[in-house]
PDB file of N, CA and C in Angstrom:
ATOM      1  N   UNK A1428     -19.057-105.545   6.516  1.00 55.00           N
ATOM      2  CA  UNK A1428     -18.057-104.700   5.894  1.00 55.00           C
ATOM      3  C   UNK A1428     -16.743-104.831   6.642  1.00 55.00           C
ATOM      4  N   UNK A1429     -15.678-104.661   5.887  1.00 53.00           N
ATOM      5  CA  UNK A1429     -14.330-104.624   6.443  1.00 53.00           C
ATOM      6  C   UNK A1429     -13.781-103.466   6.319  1.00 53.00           C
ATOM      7  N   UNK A1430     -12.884-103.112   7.220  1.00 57.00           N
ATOM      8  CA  UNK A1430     -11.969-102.318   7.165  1.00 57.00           C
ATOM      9  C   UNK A1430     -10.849-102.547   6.295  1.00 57.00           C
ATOM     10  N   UNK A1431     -10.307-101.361   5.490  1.00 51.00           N
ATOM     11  CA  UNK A1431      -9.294-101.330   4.831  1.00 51.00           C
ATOM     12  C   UNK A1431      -8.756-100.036   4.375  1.00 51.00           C
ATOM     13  N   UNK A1432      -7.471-100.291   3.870  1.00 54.00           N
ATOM     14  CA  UNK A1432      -7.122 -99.028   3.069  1.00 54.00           C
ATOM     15  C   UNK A1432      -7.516 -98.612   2.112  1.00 54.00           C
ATOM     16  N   UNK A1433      -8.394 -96.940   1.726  1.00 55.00           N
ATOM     17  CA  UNK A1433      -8.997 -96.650   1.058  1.00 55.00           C
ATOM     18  C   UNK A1433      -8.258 -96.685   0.064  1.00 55.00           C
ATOM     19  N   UNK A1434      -7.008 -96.088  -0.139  1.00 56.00           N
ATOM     20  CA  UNK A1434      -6.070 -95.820  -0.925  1.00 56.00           C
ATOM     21  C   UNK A1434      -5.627 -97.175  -1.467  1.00 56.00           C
ATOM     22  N   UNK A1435      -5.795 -98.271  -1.308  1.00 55.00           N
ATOM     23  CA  UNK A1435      -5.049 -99.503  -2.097  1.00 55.00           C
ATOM     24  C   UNK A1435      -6.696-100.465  -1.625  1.00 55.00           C
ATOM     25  N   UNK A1436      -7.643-100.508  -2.054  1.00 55.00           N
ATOM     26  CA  UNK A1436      -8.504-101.074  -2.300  1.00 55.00           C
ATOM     27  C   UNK A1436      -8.572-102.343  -1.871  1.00 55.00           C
ATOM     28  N   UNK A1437      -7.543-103.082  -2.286  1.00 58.00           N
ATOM     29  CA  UNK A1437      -7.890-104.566  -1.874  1.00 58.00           C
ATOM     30  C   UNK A1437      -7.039-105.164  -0.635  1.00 58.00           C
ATOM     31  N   UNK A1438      -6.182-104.429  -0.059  1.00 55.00           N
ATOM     32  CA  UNK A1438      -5.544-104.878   1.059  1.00 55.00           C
ATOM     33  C   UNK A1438      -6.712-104.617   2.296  1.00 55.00           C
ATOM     34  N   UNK A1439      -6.816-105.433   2.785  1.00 59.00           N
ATOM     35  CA  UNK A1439      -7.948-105.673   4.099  1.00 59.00           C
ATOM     36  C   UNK A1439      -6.872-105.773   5.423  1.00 59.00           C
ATOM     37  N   UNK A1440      -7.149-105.041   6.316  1.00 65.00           N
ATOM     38  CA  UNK A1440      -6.756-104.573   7.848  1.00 65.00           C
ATOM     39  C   UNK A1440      -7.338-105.686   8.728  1.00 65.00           C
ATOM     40  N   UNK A1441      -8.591-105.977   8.764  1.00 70.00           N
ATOM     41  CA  UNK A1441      -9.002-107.200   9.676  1.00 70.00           C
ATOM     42  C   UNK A1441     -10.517-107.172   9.735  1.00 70.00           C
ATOM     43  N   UNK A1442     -11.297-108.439  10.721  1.00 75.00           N
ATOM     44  CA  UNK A1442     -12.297-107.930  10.793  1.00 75.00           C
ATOM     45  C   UNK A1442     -12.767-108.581  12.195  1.00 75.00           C
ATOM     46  N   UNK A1443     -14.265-107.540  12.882  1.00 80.00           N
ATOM     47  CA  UNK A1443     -14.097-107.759  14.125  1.00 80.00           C
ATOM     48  C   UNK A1443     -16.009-108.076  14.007  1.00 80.00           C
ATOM     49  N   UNK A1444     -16.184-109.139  14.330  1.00 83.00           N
ATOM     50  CA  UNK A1444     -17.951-109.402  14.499  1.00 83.00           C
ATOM     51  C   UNK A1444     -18.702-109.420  15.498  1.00 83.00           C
ATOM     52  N   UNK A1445     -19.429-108.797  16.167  1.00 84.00           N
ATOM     53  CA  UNK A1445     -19.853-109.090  17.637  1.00 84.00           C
ATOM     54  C   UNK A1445     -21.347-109.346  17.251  1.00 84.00           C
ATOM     55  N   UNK A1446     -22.074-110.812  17.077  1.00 89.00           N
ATOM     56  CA  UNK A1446     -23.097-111.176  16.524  1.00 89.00           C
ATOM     57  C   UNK A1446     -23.408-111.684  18.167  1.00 89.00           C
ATOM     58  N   UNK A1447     -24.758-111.241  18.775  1.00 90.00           N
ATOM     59  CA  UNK A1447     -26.123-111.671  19.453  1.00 90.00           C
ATOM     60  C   UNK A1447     -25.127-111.461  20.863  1.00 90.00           C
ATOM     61  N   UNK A1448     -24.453-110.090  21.198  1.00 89.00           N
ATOM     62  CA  UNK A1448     -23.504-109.491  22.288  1.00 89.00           C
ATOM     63  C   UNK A1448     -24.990-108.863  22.839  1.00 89.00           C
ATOM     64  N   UNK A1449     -25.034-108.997  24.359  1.00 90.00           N
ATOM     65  CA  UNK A1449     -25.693-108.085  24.992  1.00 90.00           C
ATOM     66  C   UNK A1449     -24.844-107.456  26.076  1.00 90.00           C
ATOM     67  N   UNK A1450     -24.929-105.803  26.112  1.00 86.00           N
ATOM     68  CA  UNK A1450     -24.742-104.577  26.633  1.00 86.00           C
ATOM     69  C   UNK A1450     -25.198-104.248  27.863  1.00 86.00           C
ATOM     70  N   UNK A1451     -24.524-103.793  28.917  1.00 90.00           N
ATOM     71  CA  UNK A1451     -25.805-103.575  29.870  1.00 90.00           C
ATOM     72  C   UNK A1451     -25.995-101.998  29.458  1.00 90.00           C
ATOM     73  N   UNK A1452     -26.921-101.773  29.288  1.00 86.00           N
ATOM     74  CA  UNK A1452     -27.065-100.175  28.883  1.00 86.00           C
ATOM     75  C   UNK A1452     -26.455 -98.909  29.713  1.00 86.00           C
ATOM     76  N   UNK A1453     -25.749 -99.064  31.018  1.00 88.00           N
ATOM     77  CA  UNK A1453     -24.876 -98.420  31.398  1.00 88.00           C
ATOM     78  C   UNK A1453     -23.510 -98.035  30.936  1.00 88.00           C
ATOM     79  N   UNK A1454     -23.274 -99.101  30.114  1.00 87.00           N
ATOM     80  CA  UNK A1454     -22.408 -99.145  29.401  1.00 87.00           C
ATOM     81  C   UNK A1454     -22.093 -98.950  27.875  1.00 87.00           C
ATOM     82  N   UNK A1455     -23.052 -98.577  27.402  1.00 82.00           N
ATOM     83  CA  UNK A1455     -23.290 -97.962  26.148  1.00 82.00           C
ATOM     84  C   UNK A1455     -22.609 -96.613  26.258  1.00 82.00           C
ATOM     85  N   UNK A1456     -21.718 -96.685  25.063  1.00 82.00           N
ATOM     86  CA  UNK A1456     -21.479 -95.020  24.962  1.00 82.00           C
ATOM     87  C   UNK A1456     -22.228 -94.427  23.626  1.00 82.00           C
ATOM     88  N   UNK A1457     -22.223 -93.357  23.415  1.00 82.00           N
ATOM     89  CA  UNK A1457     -23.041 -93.011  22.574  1.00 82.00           C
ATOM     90  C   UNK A1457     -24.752 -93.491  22.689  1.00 82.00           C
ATOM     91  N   UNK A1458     -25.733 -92.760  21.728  1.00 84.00           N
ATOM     92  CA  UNK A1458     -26.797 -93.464  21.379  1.00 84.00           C
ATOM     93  C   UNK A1458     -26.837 -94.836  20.488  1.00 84.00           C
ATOM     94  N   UNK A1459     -27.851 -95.493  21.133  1.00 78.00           N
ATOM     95  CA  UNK A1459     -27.758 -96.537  19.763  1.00 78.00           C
ATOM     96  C   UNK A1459     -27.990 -96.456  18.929  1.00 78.00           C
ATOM     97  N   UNK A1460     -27.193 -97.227  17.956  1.00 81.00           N
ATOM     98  CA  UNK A1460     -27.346 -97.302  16.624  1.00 81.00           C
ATOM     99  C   UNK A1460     -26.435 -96.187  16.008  1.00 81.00           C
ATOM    100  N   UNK A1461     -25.617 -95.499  17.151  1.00 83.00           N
ATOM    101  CA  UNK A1461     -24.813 -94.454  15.938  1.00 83.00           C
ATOM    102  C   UNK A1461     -22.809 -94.745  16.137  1.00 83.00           C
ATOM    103  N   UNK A1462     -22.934 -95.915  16.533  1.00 80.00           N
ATOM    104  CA  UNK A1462     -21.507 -96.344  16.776  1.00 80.00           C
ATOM    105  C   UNK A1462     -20.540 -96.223  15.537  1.00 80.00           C
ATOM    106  N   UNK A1463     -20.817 -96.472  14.950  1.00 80.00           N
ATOM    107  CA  UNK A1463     -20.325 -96.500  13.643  1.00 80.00           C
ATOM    108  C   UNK A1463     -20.452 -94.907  12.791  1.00 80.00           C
ATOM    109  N   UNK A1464     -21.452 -93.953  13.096  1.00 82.00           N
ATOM    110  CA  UNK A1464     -21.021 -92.537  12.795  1.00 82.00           C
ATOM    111  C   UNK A1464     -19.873 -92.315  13.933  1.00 82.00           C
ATOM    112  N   UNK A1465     -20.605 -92.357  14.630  1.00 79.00           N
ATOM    113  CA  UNK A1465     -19.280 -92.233  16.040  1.00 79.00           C
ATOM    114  C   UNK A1465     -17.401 -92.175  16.000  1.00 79.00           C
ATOM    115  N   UNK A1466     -17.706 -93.286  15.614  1.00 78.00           N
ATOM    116  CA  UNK A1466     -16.506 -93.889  15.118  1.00 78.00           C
ATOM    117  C   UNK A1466     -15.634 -93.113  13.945  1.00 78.00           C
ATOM    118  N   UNK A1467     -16.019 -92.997  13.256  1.00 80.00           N
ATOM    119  CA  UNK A1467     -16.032 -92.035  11.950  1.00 80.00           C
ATOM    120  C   UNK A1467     -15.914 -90.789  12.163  1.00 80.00           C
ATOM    121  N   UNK A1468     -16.562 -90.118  12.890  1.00 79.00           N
ATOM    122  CA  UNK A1468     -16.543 -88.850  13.269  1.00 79.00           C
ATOM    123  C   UNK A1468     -15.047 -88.306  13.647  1.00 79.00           C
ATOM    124  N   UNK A1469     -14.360 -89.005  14.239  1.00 77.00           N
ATOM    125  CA  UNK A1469     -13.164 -88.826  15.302  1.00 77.00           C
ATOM    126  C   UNK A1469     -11.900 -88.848  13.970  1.00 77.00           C
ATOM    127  N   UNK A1470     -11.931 -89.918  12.756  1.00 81.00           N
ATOM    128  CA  UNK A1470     -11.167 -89.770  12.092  1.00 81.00           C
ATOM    129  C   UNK A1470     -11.101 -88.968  11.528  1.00 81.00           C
ATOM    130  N   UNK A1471     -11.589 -87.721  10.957  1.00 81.00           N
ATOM    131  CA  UNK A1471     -10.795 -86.779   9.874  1.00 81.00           C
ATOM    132  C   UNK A1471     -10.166 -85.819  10.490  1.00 81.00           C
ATOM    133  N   UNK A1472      -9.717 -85.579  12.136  1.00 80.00           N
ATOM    134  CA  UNK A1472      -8.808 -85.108  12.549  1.00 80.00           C
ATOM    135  C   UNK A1472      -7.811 -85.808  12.132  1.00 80.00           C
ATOM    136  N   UNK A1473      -7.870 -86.481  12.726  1.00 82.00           N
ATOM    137  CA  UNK A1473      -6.612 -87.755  11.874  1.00 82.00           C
ATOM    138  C   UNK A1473      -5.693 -87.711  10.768  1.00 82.00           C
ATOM    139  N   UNK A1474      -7.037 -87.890   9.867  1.00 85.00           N
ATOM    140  CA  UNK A1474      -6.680 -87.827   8.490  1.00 85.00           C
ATOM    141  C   UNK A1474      -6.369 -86.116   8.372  1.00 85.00           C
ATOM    142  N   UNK A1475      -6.549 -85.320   8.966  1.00 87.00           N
ATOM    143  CA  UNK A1475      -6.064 -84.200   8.501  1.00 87.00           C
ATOM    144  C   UNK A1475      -4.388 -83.921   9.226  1.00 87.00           C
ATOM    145  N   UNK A1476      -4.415 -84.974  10.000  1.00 87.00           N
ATOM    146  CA  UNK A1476      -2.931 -84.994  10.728  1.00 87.00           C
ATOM    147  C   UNK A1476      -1.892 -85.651   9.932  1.00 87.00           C
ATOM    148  N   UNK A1477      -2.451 -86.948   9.474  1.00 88.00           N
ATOM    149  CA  UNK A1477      -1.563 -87.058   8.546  1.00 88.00           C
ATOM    150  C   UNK A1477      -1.479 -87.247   7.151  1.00 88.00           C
ATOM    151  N   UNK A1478      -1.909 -85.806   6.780  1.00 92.00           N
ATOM    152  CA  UNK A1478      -2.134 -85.418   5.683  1.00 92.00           C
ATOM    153  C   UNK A1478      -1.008 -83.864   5.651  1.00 92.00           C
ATOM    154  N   UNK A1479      -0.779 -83.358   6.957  1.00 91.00           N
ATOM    155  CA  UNK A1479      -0.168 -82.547   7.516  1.00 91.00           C
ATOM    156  C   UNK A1479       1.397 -83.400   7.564  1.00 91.00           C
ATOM    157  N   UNK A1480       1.717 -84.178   8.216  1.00 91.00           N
ATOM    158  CA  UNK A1480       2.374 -84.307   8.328  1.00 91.00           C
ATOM    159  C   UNK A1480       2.854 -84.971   6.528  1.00 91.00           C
ATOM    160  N   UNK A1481       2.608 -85.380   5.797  1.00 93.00           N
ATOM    161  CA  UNK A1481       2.939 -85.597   4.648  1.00 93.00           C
ATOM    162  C   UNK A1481       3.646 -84.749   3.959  1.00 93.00           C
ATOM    163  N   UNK A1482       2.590 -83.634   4.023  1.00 95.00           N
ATOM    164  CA  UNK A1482       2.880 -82.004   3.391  1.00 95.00           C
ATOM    165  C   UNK A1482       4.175 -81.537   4.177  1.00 95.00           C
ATOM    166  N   UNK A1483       4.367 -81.797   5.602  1.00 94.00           N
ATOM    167  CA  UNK A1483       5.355 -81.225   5.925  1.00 94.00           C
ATOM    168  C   UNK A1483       6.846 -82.258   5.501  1.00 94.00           C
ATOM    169  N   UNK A1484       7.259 -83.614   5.523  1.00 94.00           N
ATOM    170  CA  UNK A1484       7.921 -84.042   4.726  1.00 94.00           C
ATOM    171  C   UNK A1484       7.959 -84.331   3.137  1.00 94.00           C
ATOM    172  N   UNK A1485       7.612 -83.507   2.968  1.00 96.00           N
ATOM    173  CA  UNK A1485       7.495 -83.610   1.265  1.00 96.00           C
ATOM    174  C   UNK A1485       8.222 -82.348   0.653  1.00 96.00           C
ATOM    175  N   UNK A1486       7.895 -80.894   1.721  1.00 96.00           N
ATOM    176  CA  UNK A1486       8.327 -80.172   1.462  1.00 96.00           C
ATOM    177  C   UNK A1486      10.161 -80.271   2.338  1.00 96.00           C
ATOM    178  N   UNK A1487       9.885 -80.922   3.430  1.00 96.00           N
ATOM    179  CA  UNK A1487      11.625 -80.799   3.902  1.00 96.00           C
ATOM    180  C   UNK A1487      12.360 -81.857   2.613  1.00 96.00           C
ATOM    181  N   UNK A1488      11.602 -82.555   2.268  1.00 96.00           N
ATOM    182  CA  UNK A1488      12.563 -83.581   1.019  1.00 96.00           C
ATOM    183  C   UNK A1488      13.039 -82.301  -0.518  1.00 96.00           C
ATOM    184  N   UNK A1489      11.966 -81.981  -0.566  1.00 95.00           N
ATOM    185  CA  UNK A1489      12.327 -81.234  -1.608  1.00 95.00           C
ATOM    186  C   UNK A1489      13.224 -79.660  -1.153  1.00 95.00           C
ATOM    187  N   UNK A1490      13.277 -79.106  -0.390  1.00 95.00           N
ATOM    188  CA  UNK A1490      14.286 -78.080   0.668  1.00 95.00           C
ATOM    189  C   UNK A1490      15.554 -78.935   0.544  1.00 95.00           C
ATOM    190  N   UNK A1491      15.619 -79.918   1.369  1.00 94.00           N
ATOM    191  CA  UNK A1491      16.813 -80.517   1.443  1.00 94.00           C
ATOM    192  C   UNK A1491      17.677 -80.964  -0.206  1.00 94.00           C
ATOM    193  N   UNK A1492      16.825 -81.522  -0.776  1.00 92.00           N
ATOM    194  CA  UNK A1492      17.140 -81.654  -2.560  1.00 92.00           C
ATOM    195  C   UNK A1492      17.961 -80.424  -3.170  1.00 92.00           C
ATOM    196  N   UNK A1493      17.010 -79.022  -2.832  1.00 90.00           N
ATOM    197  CA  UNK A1493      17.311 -78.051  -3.562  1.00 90.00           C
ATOM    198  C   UNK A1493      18.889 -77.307  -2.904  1.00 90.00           C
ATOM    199  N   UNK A1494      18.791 -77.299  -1.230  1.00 90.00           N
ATOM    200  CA  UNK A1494      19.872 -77.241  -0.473  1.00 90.00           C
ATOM    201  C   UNK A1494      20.867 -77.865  -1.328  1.00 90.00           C
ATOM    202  N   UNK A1495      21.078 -79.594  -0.843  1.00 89.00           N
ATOM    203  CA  UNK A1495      22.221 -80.497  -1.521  1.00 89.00           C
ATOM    204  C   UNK A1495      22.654 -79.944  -3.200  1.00 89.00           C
ATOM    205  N   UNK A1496      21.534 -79.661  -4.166  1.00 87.00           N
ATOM    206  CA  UNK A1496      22.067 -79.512  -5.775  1.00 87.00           C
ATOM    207  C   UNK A1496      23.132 -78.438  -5.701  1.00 87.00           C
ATOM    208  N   UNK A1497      22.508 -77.688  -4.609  1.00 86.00           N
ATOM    209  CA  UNK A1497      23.173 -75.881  -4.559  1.00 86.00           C
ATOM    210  C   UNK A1497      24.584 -76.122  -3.624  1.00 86.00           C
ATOM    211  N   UNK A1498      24.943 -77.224  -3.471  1.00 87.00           N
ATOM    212  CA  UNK A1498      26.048 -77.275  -2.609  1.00 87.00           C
ATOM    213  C   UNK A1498      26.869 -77.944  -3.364  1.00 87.00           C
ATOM    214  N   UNK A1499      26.200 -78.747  -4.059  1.00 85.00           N
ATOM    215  CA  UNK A1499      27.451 -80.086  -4.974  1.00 85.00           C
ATOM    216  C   UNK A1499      27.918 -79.575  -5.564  1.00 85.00           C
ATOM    217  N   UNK A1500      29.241 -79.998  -6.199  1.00 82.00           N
ATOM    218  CA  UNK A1500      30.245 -79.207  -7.343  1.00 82.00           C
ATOM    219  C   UNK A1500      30.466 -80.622  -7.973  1.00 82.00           C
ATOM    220  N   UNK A1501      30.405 -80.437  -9.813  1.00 82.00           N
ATOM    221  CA  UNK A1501      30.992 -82.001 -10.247  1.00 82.00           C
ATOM    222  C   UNK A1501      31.481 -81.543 -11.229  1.00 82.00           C
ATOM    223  N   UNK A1502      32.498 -81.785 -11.528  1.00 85.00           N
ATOM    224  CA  UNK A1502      34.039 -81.889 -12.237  1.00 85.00           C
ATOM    225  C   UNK A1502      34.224 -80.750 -12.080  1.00 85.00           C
ATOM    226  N   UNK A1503      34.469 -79.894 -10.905  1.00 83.00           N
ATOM    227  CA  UNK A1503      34.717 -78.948 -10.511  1.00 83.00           C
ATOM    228  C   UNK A1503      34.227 -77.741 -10.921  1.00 83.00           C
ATOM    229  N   UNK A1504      32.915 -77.720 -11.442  1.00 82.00           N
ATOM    230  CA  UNK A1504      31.672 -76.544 -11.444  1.00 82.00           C
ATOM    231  C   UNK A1504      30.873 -76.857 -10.817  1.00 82.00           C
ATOM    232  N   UNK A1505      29.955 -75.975 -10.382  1.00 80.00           N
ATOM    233  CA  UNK A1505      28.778 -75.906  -9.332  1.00 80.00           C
ATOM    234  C   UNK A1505      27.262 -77.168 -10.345  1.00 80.00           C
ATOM    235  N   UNK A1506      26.936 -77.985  -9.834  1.00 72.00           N
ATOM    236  CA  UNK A1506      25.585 -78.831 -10.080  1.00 72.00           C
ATOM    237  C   UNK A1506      25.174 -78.282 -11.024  1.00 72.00           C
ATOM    238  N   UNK A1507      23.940 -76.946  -9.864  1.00 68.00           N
ATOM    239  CA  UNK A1507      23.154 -76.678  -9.837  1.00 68.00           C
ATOM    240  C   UNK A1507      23.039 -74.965 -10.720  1.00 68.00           C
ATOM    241  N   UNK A1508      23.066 -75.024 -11.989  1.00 61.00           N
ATOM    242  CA  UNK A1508      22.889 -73.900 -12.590  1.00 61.00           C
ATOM    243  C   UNK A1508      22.223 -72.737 -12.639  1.00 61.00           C
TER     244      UNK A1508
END
């Protein structure tokens, strides 16, 4: 399996294979076999970060929009009715 963007399906990020790697088991993090929940686990902070941060420029774009209409004047009446 590859990594990619969920959101645009066919663009692929890269891919990384580690076929017949031995570990010294001191060096294992996690249990085996759960690297890959592991892994996973850690992202939906993430994704809730920038999902946050989205929400928060989306709303300064549209603030700033409503600001600017309420300020413009064109042919010398106000925009924004």
């Amino acid at each position: 399996n590859r990594l990619g963007i969920q959101s645009i399906p066919r663009v692929q990020i890269g891919q990384t294979l580690f076929n017949s790697v031995k570990i010294p088991r001191e060096n294992i993090l996690g249990n085996k076999g759960q690297g890959y929940k592991n892994l996973f686990s850690g992202l939906v902070a993430e994704r809730c970060s920038i999902i946050g941060s989205s929400l928060g420029i989306a709303w300064l774009t549209a603030v700033s929009g409503l600001i600017y209409t309420n300020l413009r004047v064109q042919f010398g009446r106000d925009y924004f009715i």
